PDB file of N, CA, C and O in Angstrom:
ATOM      1  N   MET A1500      27.741  13.222  31.970  1.00  0.00           N
ATOM      2  CA  MET A1500      28.333  13.361  30.555  1.00  0.00           C
ATOM      3  C   MET A1500      28.796  14.802  30.441  1.00  0.00           C
ATOM      4  O   MET A1500      28.031  15.705  30.753  1.00  0.00           O
ATOM      5  N   ASN A1501      29.947  14.929  30.031  1.00  0.00           N
ATOM      6  CA  ASN A1501      30.419  16.368  29.835  1.00  0.00           C
ATOM      7  C   ASN A1501      30.001  16.819  28.401  1.00  0.00           C
ATOM      8  O   ASN A1501      29.453  16.167  27.581  1.00  0.00           O
ATOM      9  N   SER A1502      30.194  18.126  28.285  1.00  0.00           N
ATOM     10  CA  SER A1502      29.698  18.852  27.134  1.00  0.00           C
ATOM     11  C   SER A1502      30.154  18.278  25.763  1.00  0.00           C
ATOM     12  O   SER A1502      29.505  18.186  24.760  1.00  0.00           O
ATOM     13  N   PRO A1503      31.582  17.902  25.611  1.00  0.00           N
ATOM     14  CA  PRO A1503      31.985  17.407  24.288  1.00  0.00           C
ATOM     15  C   PRO A1503      31.402  16.119  23.930  1.00  0.00           C
ATOM     16  O   PRO A1503      31.069  15.840  22.622  1.00  0.00           O
ATOM     17  N   GLN A1504      31.094  15.270  24.818  1.00  0.00           N
ATOM     18  CA  GLN A1504      30.463  13.975  24.627  1.00  0.00           C
ATOM     19  C   GLN A1504      29.118  14.184  24.161  1.00  0.00           C
ATOM     20  O   GLN A1504      28.607  13.539  23.109  1.00  0.00           O
ATOM     21  N   LYS A1505      28.319  15.211  24.687  1.00  0.00           N
ATOM     22  CA  LYS A1505      27.056  15.316  24.225  1.00  0.00           C
ATOM     23  C   LYS A1505      26.918  15.865  22.746  1.00  0.00           C
ATOM     24  O   LYS A1505      26.180  15.459  22.006  1.00  0.00           O
ATOM     25  N   GLN A1506      27.831  16.687  22.467  1.00  0.00           N
ATOM     26  CA  GLN A1506      27.960  17.182  21.186  1.00  0.00           C
ATOM     27  C   GLN A1506      28.371  16.184  20.160  1.00  0.00           C
ATOM     28  O   GLN A1506      27.815  15.909  18.997  1.00  0.00           O
ATOM     29  N   ASN A1507      29.184  15.084  20.528  1.00  0.00           N
ATOM     30  CA  ASN A1507      29.530  14.057  19.615  1.00  0.00           C
ATOM     31  C   ASN A1507      28.306  13.198  19.269  1.00  0.00           C
ATOM     32  O   ASN A1507      28.085  12.608  18.250  1.00  0.00           O
ATOM     33  N   ILE A1508      27.477  12.878  20.423  1.00  0.00           N
ATOM     34  CA  ILE A1508      26.340  12.123  20.176  1.00  0.00           C
ATOM     35  C   ILE A1508      25.353  12.693  19.302  1.00  0.00           C
ATOM     36  O   ILE A1508      24.700  12.034  18.502  1.00  0.00           O
ATOM     37  N   LEU A1509      25.241  13.977  19.321  1.00  0.00           N
ATOM     38  CA  LEU A1509      24.059  14.658  18.561  1.00  0.00           C
ATOM     39  C   LEU A1509      24.665  15.125  16.993  1.00  0.00           C
ATOM     40  O   LEU A1509      23.933  15.524  16.363  1.00  0.00           O
ATOM     41  N   LYS A1510      25.909  14.470  16.751  1.00  0.00           N
ATOM     42  CA  LYS A1510      26.138  14.954  15.455  1.00  0.00           C
ATOM     43  C   LYS A1510      25.476  14.268  14.249  1.00  0.00           C
ATOM     44  O   LYS A1510      24.900  13.124  14.515  1.00  0.00           O
ATOM     45  N   GLU A1511      25.426  14.833  13.121  1.00  0.00           N
ATOM     46  CA  GLU A1511      24.763  14.329  12.087  1.00  0.00           C
ATOM     47  C   GLU A1511      24.974  12.858  11.583  1.00  0.00           C
ATOM     48  O   GLU A1511      24.234  12.099  11.334  1.00  0.00           O
ATOM     49  N   GLU A1512      26.383  12.462  11.718  1.00  0.00           N
ATOM     50  CA  GLU A1512      26.708  11.196  11.122  1.00  0.00           C
ATOM     51  C   GLU A1512      26.291  10.131  12.166  1.00  0.00           C
ATOM     52  O   GLU A1512      26.257   9.025  11.807  1.00  0.00           O
ATOM     53  N   ASN A1513      25.986  10.391  13.387  1.00  0.00           N
ATOM     54  CA  ASN A1513      25.408   9.408  14.186  1.00  0.00           C
ATOM     55  C   ASN A1513      23.906   9.087  14.244  1.00  0.00           C
ATOM     56  O   ASN A1513      23.401   8.144  14.743  1.00  0.00           O
ATOM     57  N   VAL A1514      23.208   9.947  13.406  1.00  0.00           N
ATOM     58  CA  VAL A1514      21.733   9.778  13.285  1.00  0.00           C
ATOM     59  C   VAL A1514      21.595   8.847  12.003  1.00  0.00           C
ATOM     60  O   VAL A1514      22.108   8.961  11.039  1.00  0.00           O
ATOM     61  N   LEU A1515      20.641   7.929  12.294  1.00  0.00           N
ATOM     62  CA  LEU A1515      20.258   6.936  11.252  1.00  0.00           C
ATOM     63  C   LEU A1515      19.259   7.552  10.298  1.00  0.00           C
ATOM     64  O   LEU A1515      18.225   8.151  10.765  1.00  0.00           O
ATOM     65  N   HIS A1516      19.665   7.629   9.008  1.00  0.00           N
ATOM     66  CA  HIS A1516      18.791   8.168   7.979  1.00  0.00           C
ATOM     67  C   HIS A1516      18.132   7.109   7.156  1.00  0.00           C
ATOM     68  O   HIS A1516      18.808   6.246   6.617  1.00  0.00           O
ATOM     69  N   GLU A1517      16.681   6.879   7.094  1.00  0.00           N
ATOM     70  CA  GLU A1517      16.109   5.921   6.393  1.00  0.00           C
ATOM     71  C   GLU A1517      15.766   6.584   5.130  1.00  0.00           C
ATOM     72  O   GLU A1517      15.481   7.788   4.909  1.00  0.00           O
ATOM     73  N   HIS A1518      15.736   5.698   4.044  1.00  0.00           N
ATOM     74  CA  HIS A1518      15.372   6.269   2.730  1.00  0.00           C
ATOM     75  C   HIS A1518      13.855   6.594   2.633  1.00  0.00           C
ATOM     76  O   HIS A1518      13.082   5.958   3.145  1.00  0.00           O
ATOM     77  N   GLN A1519      13.552   7.759   1.915  1.00  0.00           N
ATOM     78  CA  GLN A1519      12.269   8.204   1.842  1.00  0.00           C
ATOM     79  C   GLN A1519      11.606   7.552   0.636  1.00  0.00           C
ATOM     80  O   GLN A1519      12.241   7.492  -0.365  1.00  0.00           O
ATOM     81  N   PRO A1520      10.496   7.009   0.705  1.00  0.00           N
ATOM     82  CA  PRO A1520       9.825   6.393  -0.456  1.00  0.00           C
ATOM     83  C   PRO A1520       9.507   7.292  -1.504  1.00  0.00           C
ATOM     84  O   PRO A1520       9.098   8.495  -1.200  1.00  0.00           O
ATOM     85  N   ASP A1521       9.683   7.015  -2.753  1.00  0.00           N
ATOM     86  CA  ASP A1521       9.372   7.981  -3.808  1.00  0.00           C
ATOM     87  C   ASP A1521       8.030   7.403  -4.454  1.00  0.00           C
ATOM     88  O   ASP A1521       7.987   6.683  -5.412  1.00  0.00           O
ATOM     89  N   TYR A1522       6.950   7.944  -3.957  1.00  0.00           N
ATOM     90  CA  TYR A1522       5.673   7.639  -4.449  1.00  0.00           C
ATOM     91  C   TYR A1522       5.380   8.134  -5.801  1.00  0.00           C
ATOM     92  O   TYR A1522       4.699   7.311  -6.660  1.00  0.00           O
ATOM     93  N   GLN A1523       5.894   9.117  -6.172  1.00  0.00           N
ATOM     94  CA  GLN A1523       5.653   9.721  -7.562  1.00  0.00           C
ATOM     95  C   GLN A1523       6.218   8.719  -8.545  1.00  0.00           C
ATOM     96  O   GLN A1523       5.600   8.466  -9.617  1.00  0.00           O
ATOM     97  N   LYS A1524       7.435   8.332  -8.360  1.00  0.00           N
ATOM     98  CA  LYS A1524       8.079   7.314  -9.156  1.00  0.00           C
ATOM     99  C   LYS A1524       7.356   6.077  -9.303  1.00  0.00           C
ATOM    100  O   LYS A1524       7.120   5.503 -10.345  1.00  0.00           O
ATOM    101  N   ALA A1525       6.945   5.524  -8.114  1.00  0.00           N
ATOM    102  CA  ALA A1525       6.135   4.297  -8.118  1.00  0.00           C
ATOM    103  C   ALA A1525       4.877   4.447  -8.936  1.00  0.00           C
ATOM    104  O   ALA A1525       4.425   3.455  -9.567  1.00  0.00           O
ATOM    105  N   GLU A1526       4.182   5.489  -8.779  1.00  0.00           N
ATOM    106  CA  GLU A1526       2.820   5.756  -9.486  1.00  0.00           C
ATOM    107  C   GLU A1526       3.147   5.798 -10.929  1.00  0.00           C
ATOM    108  O   GLU A1526       2.379   5.191 -11.745  1.00  0.00           O
ATOM    109  N   MET A1527       4.332   6.512 -11.489  1.00  0.00           N
ATOM    110  CA  MET A1527       4.615   6.484 -12.882  1.00  0.00           C
ATOM    111  C   MET A1527       4.805   5.261 -13.375  1.00  0.00           C
ATOM    112  O   MET A1527       4.510   4.981 -14.499  1.00  0.00           O
ATOM    113  N   ASP A1528       5.603   4.475 -12.643  1.00  0.00           N
ATOM    114  CA  ASP A1528       5.988   3.088 -12.991  1.00  0.00           C
ATOM    115  C   ASP A1528       4.739   2.055 -13.203  1.00  0.00           C
ATOM    116  O   ASP A1528       4.597   1.487 -14.172  1.00  0.00           O
ATOM    117  N   GLN A1529       3.680   2.369 -12.247  1.00  0.00           N
ATOM    118  CA  GLN A1529       2.421   1.550 -12.370  1.00  0.00           C
ATOM    119  C   GLN A1529       1.753   1.981 -13.672  1.00  0.00           C
ATOM    120  O   GLN A1529       1.230   1.250 -14.348  1.00  0.00           O
ATOM    121  N   LEU A1530       1.769   3.372 -14.055  1.00  0.00           N
ATOM    122  CA  LEU A1530       1.053   3.743 -15.167  1.00  0.00           C
ATOM    123  C   LEU A1530       1.740   3.232 -16.441  1.00  0.00           C
ATOM    124  O   LEU A1530       0.947   2.873 -17.299  1.00  0.00           O
ATOM    125  N   ARG A1531       2.976   3.279 -16.491  1.00  0.00           N
ATOM    126  CA  ARG A1531       3.684   2.795 -17.649  1.00  0.00           C
ATOM    127  C   ARG A1531       3.323   1.138 -17.851  1.00  0.00           C
ATOM    128  O   ARG A1531       3.123   0.723 -18.958  1.00  0.00           O
ATOM    129  N   ASP A1532       3.341   0.483 -16.812  1.00  0.00           N
ATOM    130  CA  ASP A1532       3.066  -0.829 -16.853  1.00  0.00           C
ATOM    131  C   ASP A1532       1.564  -1.243 -17.395  1.00  0.00           C
ATOM    132  O   ASP A1532       1.387  -2.045 -18.131  1.00  0.00           O
ATOM    133  N   ALA A1533       0.668  -0.409 -16.984  1.00  0.00           N
ATOM    134  CA  ALA A1533      -0.659  -0.475 -17.250  1.00  0.00           C
ATOM    135  C   ALA A1533      -0.765  -0.111 -18.839  1.00  0.00           C
ATOM    136  O   ALA A1533      -1.676  -0.693 -19.494  1.00  0.00           O
ATOM    137  N   LEU A1534      -0.090   0.852 -19.333  1.00  0.00           N
ATOM    138  CA  LEU A1534      -0.174   1.230 -20.636  1.00  0.00           C
ATOM    139  C   LEU A1534       0.409   0.103 -21.570  1.00  0.00           C
ATOM    140  O   LEU A1534       0.021   0.001 -22.765  1.00  0.00           O
ATOM    141  N   LYS A1535       1.273  -0.703 -21.123  1.00  0.00           N
ATOM    142  CA  LYS A1535       1.926  -1.890 -21.836  1.00  0.00           C
ATOM    143  C   LYS A1535       0.903  -2.976 -21.963  1.00  0.00           C
ATOM    144  O   LYS A1535       1.206  -3.864 -22.696  1.00  0.00           O
ATOM    145  N   ARG A1536      -0.320  -2.944 -21.176  1.00  0.00           N
ATOM    146  CA  ARG A1536      -1.206  -4.240 -21.360  1.00  0.00           C
ATOM    147  C   ARG A1536      -1.989  -4.079 -22.636  1.00  0.00           C
ATOM    148  O   ARG A1536      -2.226  -2.985 -23.135  1.00  0.00           O
ATOM    149  N   THR A1537      -2.389  -5.096 -23.137  1.00  0.00           N
ATOM    150  CA  THR A1537      -3.339  -5.170 -24.279  1.00  0.00           C
ATOM    151  C   THR A1537      -4.632  -4.914 -23.941  1.00  0.00           C
ATOM    152  O   THR A1537      -4.995  -4.909 -22.739  1.00  0.00           O
ATOM    153  N   TYR A1538      -5.541  -4.538 -24.997  1.00  0.00           N
ATOM    154  CA  TYR A1538      -6.824  -4.298 -24.715  1.00  0.00           C
ATOM    155  C   TYR A1538      -7.544  -5.493 -24.131  1.00  0.00           C
ATOM    156  O   TYR A1538      -8.467  -5.326 -23.255  1.00  0.00           O
ATOM    157  N   LYS A1539      -7.265  -6.617 -24.568  1.00  0.00           N
ATOM    158  CA  LYS A1539      -7.849  -7.906 -24.052  1.00  0.00           C
ATOM    159  C   LYS A1539      -7.530  -8.046 -22.423  1.00  0.00           C
ATOM    160  O   LYS A1539      -8.552  -8.325 -21.650  1.00  0.00           O
ATOM    161  N   GLU A1540      -6.324  -7.857 -22.182  1.00  0.00           N
ATOM    162  CA  GLU A1540      -5.906  -7.799 -20.656  1.00  0.00           C
ATOM    163  C   GLU A1540      -6.736  -6.853 -19.922  1.00  0.00           C
ATOM    164  O   GLU A1540      -7.186  -7.065 -18.720  1.00  0.00           O
ATOM    165  N   ARG A1541      -6.726  -5.620 -20.401  1.00  0.00           N
ATOM    166  CA  ARG A1541      -7.486  -4.586 -19.632  1.00  0.00           C
ATOM    167  C   ARG A1541      -8.959  -4.951 -19.525  1.00  0.00           C
ATOM    168  O   ARG A1541      -9.663  -4.703 -18.401  1.00  0.00           O
ATOM    169  N   PHE A1542      -9.566  -5.542 -20.625  1.00  0.00           N
ATOM    170  CA  PHE A1542     -10.896  -5.904 -20.485  1.00  0.00           C
ATOM    171  C   PHE A1542     -11.221  -7.012 -19.493  1.00  0.00           C
ATOM    172  O   PHE A1542     -12.206  -6.979 -18.732  1.00  0.00           O
ATOM    173  N   LEU A1543     -10.299  -7.979 -19.451  1.00  0.00           N
ATOM    174  CA  LEU A1543     -10.455  -9.008 -18.451  1.00  0.00           C
ATOM    175  C   LEU A1543     -10.371  -8.528 -17.005  1.00  0.00           C
ATOM    176  O   LEU A1543     -10.998  -8.956 -16.136  1.00  0.00           O
ATOM    177  N   VAL A1544      -9.412  -7.587 -16.868  1.00  0.00           N
ATOM    178  CA  VAL A1544      -9.275  -7.065 -15.487  1.00  0.00           C
ATOM    179  C   VAL A1544     -10.531  -6.155 -15.180  1.00  0.00           C
ATOM    180  O   VAL A1544     -11.086  -6.321 -13.973  1.00  0.00           O
ATOM    181  N   ALA A1545     -11.116  -5.365 -16.096  1.00  0.00           N
ATOM    182  CA  ALA A1545     -12.269  -4.681 -15.804  1.00  0.00           C
ATOM    183  C   ALA A1545     -13.627  -5.687 -15.482  1.00  0.00           C
ATOM    184  O   ALA A1545     -14.164  -5.371 -14.587  1.00  0.00           O
ATOM    185  N   THR A1546     -13.645  -6.768 -16.238  1.00  0.00           N
ATOM    186  CA  THR A1546     -14.620  -7.676 -15.892  1.00  0.00           C
ATOM    187  C   THR A1546     -14.521  -8.362 -14.602  1.00  0.00           C
ATOM    188  O   THR A1546     -15.492  -8.582 -13.867  1.00  0.00           O
ATOM    189  N   ARG A1547     -13.294  -8.725 -14.305  1.00  0.00           N
ATOM    190  CA  ARG A1547     -13.210  -9.245 -12.924  1.00  0.00           C
ATOM    191  C   ARG A1547     -13.457  -8.364 -11.835  1.00  0.00           C
ATOM    192  O   ARG A1547     -14.171  -8.758 -10.801  1.00  0.00           O
ATOM    193  N   LEU A1548     -13.166  -7.065 -12.006  1.00  0.00           N
ATOM    194  CA  LEU A1548     -13.498  -6.068 -10.970  1.00  0.00           C
ATOM    195  C   LEU A1548     -14.991  -5.756 -10.942  1.00  0.00           C
ATOM    196  O   LEU A1548     -15.688  -5.638  -9.826  1.00  0.00           O
ATOM    197  N   TYR A1549     -15.622  -5.986 -12.017  1.00  0.00           N
ATOM    198  CA  TYR A1549     -17.066  -5.697 -12.043  1.00  0.00           C
ATOM    199  C   TYR A1549     -17.758  -6.856 -11.414  1.00  0.00           C
ATOM    200  O   TYR A1549     -18.723  -6.808 -10.598  1.00  0.00           O
ATOM    201  N   LYS A1550     -17.255  -8.127 -11.689  1.00  0.00           N
ATOM    202  CA  LYS A1550     -17.930  -9.342 -10.964  1.00  0.00           C
ATOM    203  C   LYS A1550     -17.802  -9.214  -9.412  1.00  0.00           C
ATOM    204  O   LYS A1550     -18.631  -9.666  -8.806  1.00  0.00           O
ATOM    205  N   ILE A1551     -16.483  -8.749  -9.065  1.00  0.00           N
ATOM    206  CA  ILE A1551     -16.311  -8.767  -7.603  1.00  0.00           C
ATOM    207  C   ILE A1551     -17.222  -7.587  -6.918  1.00  0.00           C
ATOM    208  O   ILE A1551     -17.867  -7.774  -5.903  1.00  0.00           O
ATOM    209  N   GLN A1552     -17.407  -6.533  -7.697  1.00  0.00           N
ATOM    210  CA  GLN A1552     -18.397  -5.464  -7.199  1.00  0.00           C
ATOM    211  C   GLN A1552     -19.693  -5.918  -7.156  1.00  0.00           C
ATOM    212  O   GLN A1552     -20.354  -5.717  -6.146  1.00  0.00           O
ATOM    213  N   GLN A1553     -20.160  -6.787  -8.084  1.00  0.00           N
ATOM    214  CA  GLN A1553     -21.623  -7.360  -7.991  1.00  0.00           C
ATOM    215  C   GLN A1553     -21.765  -8.259  -6.801  1.00  0.00           C
ATOM    216  O   GLN A1553     -22.783  -8.331  -6.199  1.00  0.00           O
ATOM    217  N   MET A1554     -20.703  -9.085  -6.643  1.00  0.00           N
ATOM    218  CA  MET A1554     -20.676 -10.069  -5.508  1.00  0.00           C
ATOM    219  C   MET A1554     -20.754  -9.354  -4.163  1.00  0.00           C
ATOM    220  O   MET A1554     -21.607  -9.634  -3.287  1.00  0.00           O
ATOM    221  N   PHE A1555     -20.006  -8.316  -3.941  1.00  0.00           N
ATOM    222  CA  PHE A1555     -20.016  -7.449  -2.604  1.00  0.00           C
ATOM    223  C   PHE A1555     -21.327  -6.892  -2.543  1.00  0.00           C
ATOM    224  O   PHE A1555     -21.954  -6.601  -1.439  1.00  0.00           O
ATOM    225  N   LYS A1556     -21.969  -6.365  -3.621  1.00  0.00           N
ATOM    226  CA  LYS A1556     -23.298  -5.673  -3.568  1.00  0.00           C
ATOM    227  C   LYS A1556     -24.421  -6.518  -2.927  1.00  0.00           C
ATOM    228  O   LYS A1556     -25.257  -6.140  -2.257  1.00  0.00           O
ATOM    229  N   ARG A1557     -24.280  -7.819  -3.395  1.00  0.00           N
ATOM    230  CA  ARG A1557     -25.399  -8.867  -3.077  1.00  0.00           C
ATOM    231  C   ARG A1557     -25.079  -9.465  -1.737  1.00  0.00           C
ATOM    232  O   ARG A1557     -25.895  -9.989  -1.061  1.00  0.00           O
ATOM    233  N   ALA A1558     -23.854  -9.121  -1.193  1.00  0.00           N
ATOM    234  CA  ALA A1558     -23.444  -9.854   0.137  1.00  0.00           C
ATOM    235  C   ALA A1558     -24.283  -9.295   1.224  1.00  0.00           C
ATOM    236  O   ALA A1558     -24.496  -8.123   1.475  1.00  0.00           O
ATOM    237  N   VAL A1559     -24.569 -10.221   2.221  1.00  0.00           N
ATOM    238  CA  VAL A1559     -25.191  -9.819   3.500  1.00  0.00           C
ATOM    239  C   VAL A1559     -24.158 -10.079   4.573  1.00  0.00           C
ATOM    240  O   VAL A1559     -23.953 -11.308   4.719  1.00  0.00           O
ATOM    241  N   ILE A1560     -23.687  -9.070   5.315  1.00  0.00           N
ATOM    242  CA  ILE A1560     -22.610  -9.324   6.191  1.00  0.00           C
ATOM    243  C   ILE A1560     -23.432  -9.329   7.614  1.00  0.00           C
ATOM    244  O   ILE A1560     -23.994  -8.323   7.893  1.00  0.00           O
ATOM    245  N   THR A1561     -23.371 -10.352   8.274  1.00  0.00           N
ATOM    246  CA  THR A1561     -23.870 -10.476   9.711  1.00  0.00           C
ATOM    247  C   THR A1561     -22.794 -10.537  10.705  1.00  0.00           C
ATOM    248  O   THR A1561     -21.696 -11.103  10.441  1.00  0.00           O
ATOM    249  N   HIS A1562     -23.018  -9.874  11.912  1.00  0.00           N
ATOM    250  CA  HIS A1562     -22.045 -10.026  12.884  1.00  0.00           C
ATOM    251  C   HIS A1562     -22.617 -10.417  14.151  1.00  0.00           C
ATOM    252  O   HIS A1562     -23.617  -9.743  14.651  1.00  0.00           O
ATOM    253  N   GLN A1563     -22.085 -11.450  14.800  1.00  0.00           N
ATOM    254  CA  GLN A1563     -22.526 -11.820  16.116  1.00  0.00           C
ATOM    255  C   GLN A1563     -21.351 -11.633  17.120  1.00  0.00           C
ATOM    256  O   GLN A1563     -20.144 -12.100  16.890  1.00  0.00           O
ATOM    257  N   PRO A1564     -21.572 -10.881  18.063  1.00  0.00           N
ATOM    258  CA  PRO A1564     -20.431 -10.586  19.143  1.00  0.00           C
ATOM    259  C   PRO A1564     -20.042 -11.831  19.724  1.00  0.00           C
ATOM    260  O   PRO A1564     -20.808 -12.669  20.105  1.00  0.00           O
ATOM    261  N   TYR A1565     -18.807 -11.971  19.882  1.00  0.00           N
ATOM    262  CA  TYR A1565     -18.100 -13.082  20.517  1.00  0.00           C
ATOM    263  C   TYR A1565     -18.162 -13.163  22.037  1.00  0.00           C
ATOM    264  O   TYR A1565     -17.823 -12.021  22.605  1.00  0.00           O
ATOM    265  N   THR A1566     -18.774 -14.002  22.628  1.00  0.00           N
ATOM    266  CA  THR A1566     -18.849 -14.062  24.115  1.00  0.00           C
ATOM    267  C   THR A1566     -18.184 -15.441  24.659  1.00  0.00           C
ATOM    268  O   THR A1566     -18.296 -16.460  24.058  1.00  0.00           O
ATOM    269  N   LEU A1567     -17.725 -15.320  25.860  1.00  0.00           N
ATOM    270  CA  LEU A1567     -17.018 -16.391  26.284  1.00  0.00           C
ATOM    271  C   LEU A1567     -18.157 -17.423  26.849  1.00  0.00           C
ATOM    272  O   LEU A1567     -17.830 -18.743  27.018  1.00  0.00           O
ATOM    273  N   ASP A1568     -19.256 -16.920  27.536  1.00  0.00           N
ATOM    274  CA  ASP A1568     -20.203 -17.872  28.239  1.00  0.00           C
ATOM    275  C   ASP A1568     -21.038 -18.416  27.170  1.00  0.00           C
ATOM    276  O   ASP A1568     -21.690 -17.599  26.475  1.00  0.00           O
ATOM    277  N   LYS A1569     -21.136 -19.639  27.157  1.00  0.00           N
ATOM    278  CA  LYS A1569     -22.196 -20.314  26.164  1.00  0.00           C
ATOM    279  C   LYS A1569     -23.193 -21.061  26.932  1.00  0.00           C
ATOM    280  O   LYS A1569     -23.017 -21.669  27.820  1.00  0.00           O
TER     281      LYS A1569
END
């Protein structure tokens, strides 16, 4: 490959640019949505999370390694 072809390949317009995610905007959108919820909805979500927490606190997780010979 000669020099002009190399320069053409490396030009900016030939590079694929992906969109960068805007995490700050997404976080603000989630906060706005949360503020639109009623107190009853907030209470129901909180109680559901509390019940899940209690369930995981009581859970006993056992693990038996998988072996091919039985």
